XYZ file of C-alpha atoms in Angstrom:
574
model
C -39.939 30.434 -10.023
C -39.888 33.518 -12.223
C -43.284 34.667 -10.943
C -42.170 34.369 -7.314
C -38.863 36.118 -7.990
C -40.672 38.914 -9.798
C -43.121 39.502 -6.992
C -40.331 39.678 -4.434
C -38.242 42.011 -6.594
C -41.120 44.313 -7.463
C -42.417 44.585 -3.940
C -38.959 45.324 -2.550
C -38.487 47.995 -5.196
C -41.493 50.055 -4.005
C -45.193 49.964 -4.897
C -45.837 47.632 -7.793
C -47.956 50.198 -9.615
C -45.128 52.755 -9.624
C -43.026 50.603 -11.982
C -43.378 51.473 -15.665
C -44.614 48.653 -17.876
C -41.434 48.643 -20.021
C -39.192 48.191 -16.964
C -41.452 45.456 -15.625
C -41.121 43.669 -18.992
C -37.342 44.057 -18.900
C -37.170 42.292 -15.510
C -39.609 39.585 -16.673
C -37.554 38.927 -19.818
C -34.322 38.831 -17.840
C -35.754 36.356 -15.319
C -37.000 34.166 -18.155
C -33.584 34.156 -19.906
C -31.775 33.492 -16.620
C -34.055 30.553 -15.813
C -33.804 29.156 -19.308
C -30.005 29.452 -19.346
C -29.644 27.628 -16.003
C -32.010 24.902 -17.175
C -30.050 24.362 -20.399
C -26.696 24.526 -18.651
C -27.738 21.892 -16.092
C -28.979 19.721 -18.972
C -25.455 19.566 -20.426
C -24.555 17.080 -17.688
C -27.103 14.607 -19.049
C -25.659 14.585 -22.581
C -23.661 11.448 -23.479
C -19.932 12.096 -23.113
C -19.076 10.068 -26.189
C -20.357 10.257 -29.756
C -19.558 13.406 -31.688
C -22.883 14.565 -33.088
C -25.689 14.083 -30.539
C -24.679 17.010 -28.366
C -24.128 19.732 -30.981
C -27.667 21.071 -31.401
C -28.150 21.184 -27.603
C -24.895 23.116 -27.192
C -26.003 25.497 -29.952
C -29.285 26.235 -28.125
C -27.430 26.795 -24.861
C -25.014 29.206 -26.545
C -27.952 31.072 -28.120
C -29.613 31.667 -24.770
C -26.367 32.753 -23.065
C -25.558 35.114 -25.938
C -28.998 36.731 -25.542
C -28.667 36.847 -21.740
C -25.191 38.441 -21.892
C -26.261 41.131 -24.390
C -29.529 41.700 -22.535
C -27.854 42.462 -19.195
C -25.395 44.802 -20.991
C -28.228 46.749 -22.681
C -30.520 46.977 -19.626
C -27.944 47.202 -16.798
C -29.481 50.370 -15.280
C -33.016 48.969 -15.045
C -31.788 45.607 -13.748
C -29.675 47.370 -11.100
C -32.620 49.452 -9.900
C -35.514 47.060 -10.255
C -33.983 43.597 -10.010
C -31.097 44.406 -7.709
C -28.592 42.768 -10.098
C -25.330 42.208 -8.271
C -21.886 42.173 -9.879
C -21.239 38.596 -8.816
C -24.372 37.545 -10.734
C -22.905 39.082 -13.901
C -19.698 37.223 -13.048
C -21.659 33.975 -12.805
C -23.098 34.471 -16.321
C -19.579 35.214 -17.735
C -18.202 32.205 -15.865
C -20.854 29.918 -17.364
C -20.017 31.212 -20.861
C -16.325 30.509 -20.145
C -17.278 26.976 -19.064
C -19.335 26.494 -22.257
C -16.359 27.445 -24.423
C -14.058 25.177 -22.412
C -16.452 22.227 -22.765
C -16.777 23.003 -26.464
C -12.995 22.744 -26.704
C -13.119 19.365 -24.897
C -15.788 18.103 -27.297
C -14.213 19.393 -30.508
C -10.462 19.648 -29.705
C -10.487 23.069 -31.418
C -7.938 25.077 -29.435
C -9.360 28.455 -30.518
C -12.255 27.931 -28.101
C -9.745 27.951 -25.229
C -8.944 31.562 -26.201
C -12.646 32.398 -25.974
C -12.915 30.783 -22.532
C -9.816 32.702 -21.491
C -11.270 36.079 -22.609
C -14.447 35.606 -20.520
C -12.554 34.372 -17.458
C -10.130 37.299 -17.810
C -13.006 39.802 -17.997
C -14.343 38.513 -14.664
C -10.978 39.174 -13.042
C -10.308 42.529 -14.727
C -13.765 43.870 -13.897
C -13.678 42.435 -10.342
C -17.133 40.844 -10.734
C -16.579 38.622 -7.704
C -14.923 41.236 -5.463
C -18.051 41.884 -3.329
C -18.680 38.201 -2.620
C -16.437 38.244 0.459
C -18.653 40.892 2.090
C -21.696 38.622 1.978
C -22.071 36.053 4.708
C -22.689 33.175 2.276
C -19.996 30.473 2.034
C -21.618 28.949 -1.086
C -20.953 32.198 -2.994
C -17.276 32.129 -1.989
C -17.072 28.519 -3.240
C -18.399 29.717 -6.651
C -15.497 32.178 -6.691
C -12.925 29.517 -5.757
C -14.266 27.184 -8.458
C -14.008 29.978 -10.952
C -10.313 30.355 -10.069
C -9.694 26.605 -10.451
C -11.392 26.572 -13.892
C -9.476 29.643 -15.025
C -6.196 27.984 -14.001
C -6.989 24.875 -16.131
C -7.627 27.029 -19.207
C -4.398 29.023 -18.600
C -2.379 25.805 -18.207
C -3.758 24.521 -21.510
C -2.847 27.823 -23.188
C 0.640 27.767 -21.560
C -0.020 31.132 -19.894
C 2.199 30.229 -16.948
C 2.742 33.813 -15.762
C -1.052 34.223 -15.403
C -1.262 30.823 -13.652
C 1.251 31.988 -11.045
C -0.740 35.149 -10.337
C -3.999 33.178 -10.128
C -2.462 30.646 -7.746
C -1.347 33.455 -5.420
C -4.840 35.028 -5.535
C -6.530 31.668 -5.020
C -4.265 30.932 -2.037
C -5.313 34.233 -0.393
C -8.987 33.548 -1.153
C -8.774 30.054 0.396
C -7.088 31.404 3.484
C -9.780 34.088 3.896
C -12.582 31.532 3.234
C -11.334 28.960 5.768
C -10.651 31.682 8.336
C -14.153 33.159 8.069
C -16.305 30.057 7.683
C -14.313 27.291 9.400
C -15.509 24.815 6.773
C -14.770 21.110 6.278
C -13.525 21.488 2.688
C -10.347 23.349 3.727
C -8.176 20.241 3.136
C -9.601 19.763 -0.380
C -8.896 23.363 -1.393
C -5.359 23.220 -0.039
C -4.865 20.019 -2.090
C -5.962 21.934 -5.211
C -3.180 24.464 -4.497
C -0.573 21.739 -3.953
C -1.583 19.970 -7.186
C -1.333 23.054 -9.363
C 2.010 24.031 -7.781
C 3.445 20.575 -8.599
C 1.973 20.772 -12.133
C 3.724 24.079 -12.855
C 7.060 22.676 -11.691
C 6.825 19.392 -13.621
C 9.174 20.433 -16.467
C 12.690 19.227 -15.605
C 14.488 22.016 -17.547
C 14.077 25.803 -17.399
C 14.696 27.960 -20.485
C 15.773 31.462 -19.423
C 15.750 34.872 -21.056
C 18.722 37.223 -20.587
C 16.941 38.828 -17.616
C 16.460 35.370 -16.046
C 12.710 35.276 -16.617
C 11.449 31.848 -17.691
C 10.661 31.348 -21.413
C 7.302 29.674 -21.959
C 7.695 27.042 -24.653
C 4.686 25.680 -26.515
C 4.658 22.121 -27.787
C 1.632 22.244 -30.060
C 2.120 21.677 -33.751
C 3.218 24.890 -35.459
C 3.523 25.593 -39.172
C 7.190 24.525 -39.115
C 6.657 21.674 -36.668
C 6.453 18.449 -38.665
C 9.107 17.643 -41.237
C 7.724 18.317 -44.700
C 7.267 15.477 -47.124
C 9.717 15.796 -49.972
C 8.796 15.105 -53.567
C 8.931 11.455 -54.387
C 8.300 10.279 -50.806
C 5.750 7.449 -51.073
C 3.476 7.625 -48.008
C -0.107 6.768 -47.175
C -2.988 9.239 -47.284
C -4.449 8.300 -43.875
C -5.393 11.133 -41.509
C -5.471 10.997 -37.704
C -9.143 11.626 -36.863
C -9.630 10.444 -33.292
C -7.517 9.841 -30.174
C -8.097 8.345 -26.753
C -5.709 9.762 -24.183
C -5.746 7.578 -21.076
C -3.986 8.356 -17.796
C -3.888 5.795 -14.995
C -0.489 6.120 -13.330
C -0.292 5.904 -9.553
C 1.402 8.904 -7.940
C 1.748 11.103 -11.033
C 1.329 14.851 -10.828
C -2.186 15.848 -11.877
C -4.522 18.833 -11.885
C -8.261 18.628 -12.402
C -8.590 15.297 -14.262
C -5.388 15.626 -16.274
C -2.142 13.860 -15.382
C 1.029 15.554 -16.626
C 1.480 12.740 -19.217
C -2.065 13.287 -20.548
C -1.450 17.050 -20.613
C 1.759 16.615 -22.634
C 0.237 14.120 -25.087
C -2.905 16.163 -25.778
C -0.681 19.144 -26.736
C 1.313 16.924 -29.113
C -1.987 16.243 -30.928
C -3.074 19.871 -31.356
C -2.140 22.807 -33.548
C -1.318 26.216 -32.151
C -4.618 28.011 -31.359
C -5.886 30.838 -33.552
C -7.995 33.691 -32.215
C -11.596 33.408 -33.293
C -12.649 36.511 -35.156
C -15.486 37.660 -32.940
C -16.483 37.330 -29.336
C -19.625 35.318 -28.611
C -19.524 33.720 -32.053
C -21.523 30.574 -31.819
C -19.196 27.592 -32.282
C -19.792 25.251 -35.136
C -21.912 27.774 -37.050
C -19.369 28.608 -39.743
C -20.922 29.386 -43.116
C -20.497 26.419 -45.416
C -19.051 28.686 -48.134
C -16.038 29.515 -45.913
C -13.380 26.905 -46.342
C -11.229 26.384 -43.238
C -7.674 27.447 -43.940
C -6.163 24.213 -42.571
C -7.048 20.797 -41.309
C -8.722 20.508 -37.927
C -7.196 18.933 -34.852
C -7.999 15.255 -34.359
C -10.904 14.757 -31.978
C -9.850 13.545 -28.500
C -11.311 11.809 -25.493
C -9.409 12.433 -22.239
C -9.950 9.561 -19.813
C -8.529 9.886 -16.302
C -8.369 6.571 -14.440
C -11.194 4.916 -16.427
C -12.584 1.540 -15.546
C -12.388 -1.178 -18.185
C -16.046 -0.702 -19.128
C -15.660 3.094 -19.484
C -12.524 2.703 -21.580
C -14.183 0.100 -23.809
C -17.316 2.214 -24.289
C -15.313 5.267 -25.467
C -13.109 3.078 -27.621
C -16.146 1.500 -29.304
C -17.707 4.951 -29.881
C -14.484 6.259 -31.483
C -14.179 3.134 -33.614
C -17.812 3.398 -34.779
C -17.517 7.065 -35.812
C -14.082 6.859 -37.436
C -14.368 8.240 -40.998
C -12.992 6.410 -44.037
C -9.189 6.654 -44.567
C -8.736 7.724 -40.938
C -6.633 6.589 -38.016
C -7.596 6.001 -34.384
C -4.792 6.698 -31.883
C -4.776 5.118 -28.401
C -2.343 6.565 -25.885
C -1.960 4.624 -22.654
C -0.004 6.107 -19.760
C -0.659 3.597 -17.019
C 0.814 1.401 -14.299
C 1.874 -2.022 -15.617
C -0.100 -5.128 -14.655
C 1.915 -8.332 -14.804
C 0.567 -11.887 -15.162
C 0.072 -13.492 -11.739
C 0.256 -17.133 -12.724
C 2.443 -19.207 -15.015
C 1.054 -19.814 -18.461
C 2.112 -22.451 -20.974
C 0.733 -20.496 -23.900
C 1.845 -17.141 -25.274
C -1.431 -15.579 -26.339
C -2.647 -11.977 -26.223
C -3.890 -12.450 -22.617
C -0.756 -14.098 -21.233
C 1.559 -11.107 -20.805
C -0.611 -8.808 -18.665
C -1.086 -5.217 -19.845
C -1.845 -1.879 -18.210
C -4.026 -1.008 -15.264
C -7.706 -0.019 -15.506
C -9.477 1.467 -12.507
C -11.370 -0.959 -10.262
C -13.162 1.580 -8.024
C -16.240 1.994 -10.128
C -16.541 -1.487 -11.603
C -18.058 -3.889 -9.096
C -17.237 -7.317 -10.372
C -18.286 -10.379 -8.413
C -15.385 -12.368 -9.804
C -12.769 -10.549 -7.689
C -12.853 -12.949 -4.766
C -12.661 -16.051 -7.018
C -9.920 -14.391 -9.051
C -7.623 -14.125 -6.032
C -8.032 -17.821 -5.260
C -7.285 -19.171 -8.707
C -3.952 -18.325 -10.329
C -5.031 -19.561 -13.752
C -7.486 -16.676 -14.263
C -6.354 -13.575 -16.097
C -6.040 -10.128 -14.499
C -9.438 -8.479 -14.625
C -8.700 -4.778 -14.062
C -6.257 -4.645 -16.939
C -6.296 -3.685 -20.601
C -4.656 -6.703 -22.290
C -3.272 -6.499 -25.839
C -6.009 -8.968 -26.827
C -8.653 -6.444 -25.721
C -7.560 -4.195 -28.601
C -7.708 -6.896 -31.301
C -11.302 -6.193 -32.396
C -10.335 -2.570 -33.084
C -7.499 -3.499 -35.443
C -10.156 -3.816 -38.171
C -9.404 -0.119 -38.835
C -6.031 1.708 -38.932
C -4.774 1.796 -35.329
C -1.804 3.738 -33.879
C -1.005 2.739 -30.275
C 1.386 4.380 -27.812
C 2.003 2.596 -24.492
C 3.964 4.315 -21.719
C 4.150 1.774 -18.930
C 6.391 -0.520 -16.910
C 4.734 -3.366 -18.839
C 4.634 -1.774 -22.304
C 6.368 -4.834 -23.777
C 3.169 -6.844 -23.325
C 2.011 -5.028 -26.477
C 5.062 -6.213 -28.438
C 3.313 -9.571 -28.837
C 0.631 -8.101 -31.081
C -0.714 -9.874 -34.139
C -2.076 -7.983 -37.101
C -5.138 -10.096 -37.801
C -6.917 -7.958 -40.404
C -4.060 -6.558 -42.514
C -4.906 -2.927 -41.650
C -2.110 -0.449 -40.831
C -1.089 -1.065 -37.181
C 1.816 0.388 -35.177
C 2.586 0.248 -31.446
C 5.220 2.570 -29.964
C 6.343 1.202 -26.597
C 8.190 2.966 -23.778
C 11.209 1.560 -21.954
C 9.988 -0.643 -19.088
C 12.649 0.709 -16.696
C 15.064 3.643 -16.569
C 18.686 3.524 -15.312
C 19.060 3.939 -11.544
C 21.680 6.648 -12.117
C 18.999 8.848 -13.722
C 17.213 10.685 -10.943
C 13.655 9.386 -10.603
C 11.350 11.828 -12.325
C 8.385 9.477 -12.782
C 6.144 11.536 -10.477
C 6.734 14.573 -12.714
C 5.799 12.622 -15.877
C 7.370 9.906 -17.978
C 10.616 10.534 -19.860
C 9.282 8.658 -22.897
C 6.189 10.886 -23.164
C 8.399 13.967 -22.643
C 10.454 12.873 -25.674
C 7.251 12.631 -27.745
C 6.054 16.050 -26.565
C 9.246 18.105 -26.164
C 12.262 16.129 -27.431
C 14.823 18.866 -26.770
C 13.793 19.219 -23.103
C 14.009 15.428 -22.719
C 17.459 15.393 -24.385
C 18.690 18.126 -22.003
C 17.350 16.208 -19.006
C 19.145 12.931 -19.896
C 22.269 15.019 -20.507
C 22.141 16.283 -16.904
C 21.173 19.918 -17.766
C 18.466 21.709 -15.781
C 18.517 25.198 -17.293
C 19.548 26.887 -20.517
C 19.675 30.317 -22.154
C 17.113 31.105 -24.789
C 19.671 31.730 -27.575
C 21.188 28.277 -27.194
C 17.725 26.663 -26.900
C 16.641 28.228 -30.207
C 19.870 27.119 -31.909
C 19.318 23.534 -30.690
C 15.648 23.612 -31.780
C 16.799 24.554 -35.303
C 19.282 21.701 -35.309
C 16.613 19.288 -34.032
C 14.382 20.269 -36.971
C 17.217 19.286 -39.294
C 17.556 15.925 -37.460
C 13.778 15.384 -37.851
C 14.036 15.987 -41.602
C 16.832 13.463 -41.866
C 14.889 10.882 -39.812
C 11.939 11.349 -42.186
C 14.258 10.566 -45.108
C 15.702 7.508 -43.366
C 12.200 6.142 -42.858
C 10.901 6.771 -46.374
C 14.118 5.540 -48.039
C 14.331 2.369 -45.933
C 14.071 -0.819 -48.019
C 13.035 -3.148 -45.200
C 10.678 -1.028 -43.089
C 7.163 -2.360 -42.448
C 4.612 -0.610 -44.673
C 2.420 0.343 -41.672
C 4.944 3.021 -40.673
C 4.795 4.575 -44.147
C 0.991 4.381 -44.292
C 0.816 6.570 -41.182
C 3.581 8.886 -42.325
C 1.317 11.076 -44.487
C -0.325 12.574 -41.362
C 1.555 15.501 -39.793
C 0.888 14.551 -36.160
C 1.829 10.890 -36.650
C 4.873 11.851 -38.739
C 6.108 14.035 -35.874
C 5.445 11.310 -33.274
C 7.320 8.721 -35.372
C 10.360 10.942 -35.966
C 10.469 11.882 -32.244
C 10.177 8.210 -31.281
C 13.209 7.346 -33.439
C 15.133 10.299 -32.029
C 14.273 9.139 -28.477
C 15.293 5.556 -29.214
C 18.568 6.553 -30.892
C 19.441 8.932 -28.022
C 18.861 6.271 -25.369
C 20.851 3.675 -27.278
C 23.825 6.009 -27.453
C 23.647 7.201 -23.847
C 26.315 5.795 -21.547
C 23.977 4.935 -18.649
C 21.185 3.363 -20.747
C 22.827 -0.045 -21.070
C 20.043 -2.623 -20.576
C 17.582 -3.694 -23.231
C 14.660 -2.692 -20.980
C 16.024 0.898 -21.014
C 15.151 1.251 -24.725
C 11.822 1.922 -26.431
C 10.510 -0.820 -28.704
C 7.906 -0.989 -31.436
C 5.524 -3.354 -33.156
C 6.310 -4.064 -35.958
C 10.038 -3.782 -35.235
C 11.971 -1.048 -36.998
C 15.060 -2.051 -39.004
C 17.677 -0.818 -36.479
C 20.578 -0.268 -38.848
C 18.409 1.956 -41.080
C 16.727 3.913 -38.231
C 17.547 3.947 -34.540
C 21.171 2.778 -34.969
C 21.868 4.532 -38.249
C 25.426 5.986 -38.225
C 24.264 9.214 -39.957
C 21.655 9.805 -37.210
C 24.180 8.942 -34.476
C 26.536 11.548 -35.885
C 23.760 14.161 -35.668
C 23.035 13.279 -32.043
C 26.718 13.666 -31.140
C 26.733 16.998 -32.952
C 23.719 18.167 -30.879
C 25.541 16.977 -27.755
C 28.614 19.012 -28.816
C 26.539 22.200 -29.244
C 25.411 21.640 -25.611
C 28.889 20.623 -24.441
C 27.618 17.234 -23.141
C 29.312 14.926 -25.646
C 30.928 13.007 -22.760
C 27.467 11.641 -21.771
C 27.257 9.653 -25.041
C 29.217 6.751 -26.505
C 31.351 7.771 -29.457
C 31.644 4.471 -31.305
C 28.236 2.999 -30.647
C 28.326 0.541 -33.524
C 31.319 -1.214 -31.966
C 29.495 -1.639 -28.664
C 26.719 -3.920 -29.879
């Protein structure tokens, strides 16, 4: 390919003999690097998606070639313009590929700093208008490259909470789509308009707006900050386990999504990440830190994001995570999925008798489907039953189920004596609470942004920044007190304490208790199915119904002037 390209380029640039040898070599080297980079980039698709080590050396080689290619075109731009006819959109393509590499490196490592690197390359494309000339060429496939670049840039901005940039990009993308469909009358018009609708719904998913004094919207981040998790006080006896791996699974029908992220998955992945730091230098090859440099803080847990997986996909990723889990580490499974209820009557009460949550049936072709429908005694096939997770309880397991059938996981049995906790969402919300399920689950919102969830159940839809900050401070105090309640409890199951040494799990547990206590005190949450549950059960009087905690929640409600939404004497009401 390179030989052919060279001949065409050289002959179009005038007589072959007129071209100096050095310039000819520059073009040859560039064509070689360009070919090599495309070859390596395309090979990334063939790498296994699971397993944390097999892909690293291949990624390193790909980064090397793109680093060389990027620097090469910068150093020899003049020659490449004259002799190769290098177009600005081609430079944009190289920058876009580097942005994609950084984004995929983030997906593989969960290191948020790589998102900043992806952002800087995507931003450069826009600032330097690399794709601006594409619209003048009569090639629809080039315009599609530009549209895809916009969609990828939007995903990175969403993950970095750069909502103001997202809004600008959506407006630009909308104009580009209109121009594209007007000029080429293509069949993919509907798909591109759907992309716009999805991102618009995603931006508006938060039920509460925080406003500055000039009425601009405050962008709140929900990643773990230095002051995020309540600190462990001296004398608190907790386990030394660390959260090392997480599976984040989204399979809710009709939930807002963008790319392959539902809003619930998006919220949960941020709850399992620290605030990103800027990497020191551009084009630094990931993973190549000198061994003498000690990282300043612990890494983020590794994550797999699975959107509507089939049972076999889910099980494959779960087995890979389980296999690679280091010693003294925890595997977290987050399930946000439609509930699957048992179809027939069962005399027994085993781990396959209560149903579970939905797995996708599209890609699994199972011959048993037809028989299954005829015979009521068979179990649901496209479903993750509690029993399916039993083999993985041989290692410390932390499970969060957000589903209309979350209670199926209440009937767990700890077979192997390893730390095991399941946090389970309410299975139904009060009718009086406006249905927000399409914009994400209330339970997951409590685990990601408890103050926003508290405001929503209190009937508030906007708030001034000063009051928001005051409430956040008070909520930190509540979290500290919840941490004390847990560690001082005499009857709490040891599993909770064994997980409490990890910052992420500590924050999830304290938010879970805050969520549960809030719902139990709320006037319209009156049925048992409106409350979160857990396995093992928490001692209510020492945690979710503790008078000291209830007093704090009423105090928070007073600051917001919504005390009338909550019951004053909750202990008398049970």
